[in-house]
Amino acid sequence: MGDAARERFGVIVHEAQPARPGNEGPETARRATIDADGKPGAASADGAGEAGGASETDARDAGADAAERARQARCRACYRLRFEEAAAYAAAHGFDALGTTLSVSPYQYTAVIHEELARACARAGIAARFDDWRPYYDEATRRSREEGLYRQNYCGCRFSDEEAAAERALRKAARAAKRAAERDAHAAEHAAAEEQRAARRAEKEAYAAKRARQRAALKALRAQGGAASGDDPAKPDAR
């Protein structure tokens, strides 16, 4: 993949992938040291323990809830592990800059990615090449599906796997609640429409009954008038 990328773009692709479910092994175990609070263990790269330290991004997110802060700290530690490994590889193999495709996802912490990429490159003595690829996310997703590339519906660590599953469950429940609300709303609409139809039927029936009474009364009056005419003594006898 690196040679093909070099021929087409003049770059080399290096995958610095921390531990993820289904990718177990000694190296994975060594690197899988980020706990739920985003605190790397002693076996992680030097300096990664600073992942929870203050920064401009951390200050902006000071008002976020504890779960969001913990999630961001975990992601920062993960970015740091990736970038420090990739930057060290780049420096050792004569590359003068390092970029990342992590910034294509709108679900990542783009500002933190930028900060950690710059930090790792500065430590390794190479240039940081940061690009915000988020505008191309939909196109990247479409092409990766068309070409049958590996995809997953979570970021990569077991925490993101659990969070993604919980978020999918919440979205599913929200969709079900919306459908139920729509059904209830339509049921109310149908009931109101049926009430209107029933009222119109009642009006028609009442009008028909009124007209029937009027016709019956008129018929009775006519019958009475005819009988009265037949008994008139002033009328001469035909005989």
Steps between C-alpha positions, in 0.01 A plus 500: 500500500789733571658457154168559324439811708851627430458456122164676498535764770869512593426383856542184703215356708593374846231343716549577868204307638460464877322204652152421377272200556612207287859624470655336804869418541812593700541837328131568530510414868793735551313784334155426641561700815241777478238470772147635503620842615752530219804443722776299328690248711873484560563298183369773271712747310695752704294812561165339426412530866458870432191423291271642765707817535365847439494642148301752300257227396466371856425852621224544241347171612525573873124527521438161338368218712732246658423227248584725207822616666601139565422408141706787365789407729492141373501619141785741569708220651422279201596775254822553692595133482431491126680823415806440717550158342439630148720807550783287636469268200499795259806660659688169508432436131588843368156652452468873556129524582209304647129536428192304605170377360339502845371849427260369233249391764253757636467276806861557610645789701654688209663774708657240730627306199668817375656570840634149549632470144691827542632388839623162378664647190675769703641234733621295202646801318282478190225719354133444580277488193146545630199512268136513601348230278150511651338661192593182311359256757192401299703444184765302689227284653337439162826405330615274781173309478521476122854362519417256780745649747488402865254710700381497859225689679713613795831680539716203597536454876267292714365815666396649167349164403281505812416868456407450136276205591331709770452791258352267237259364760398854596446595137294184445287578805459861382385382156252260660367777724466731199307237306273441799439874536421524129258209531335668798481829313346331198261310725385829650463645150299197388281523810435870440418433135262220599329731748451756224359234267266377775384856566430552131308171485297604803423836340389330179287250690342778706429700185353193328280431801384862504415488131317170550290659776429798279390277213283292734335812641438639152351169389273494803386854434424414140306193607301703748428764237373243254266346754362838593426583134303176451258577791415863398114541515508802272625291215205392271417135471616363169180304479 
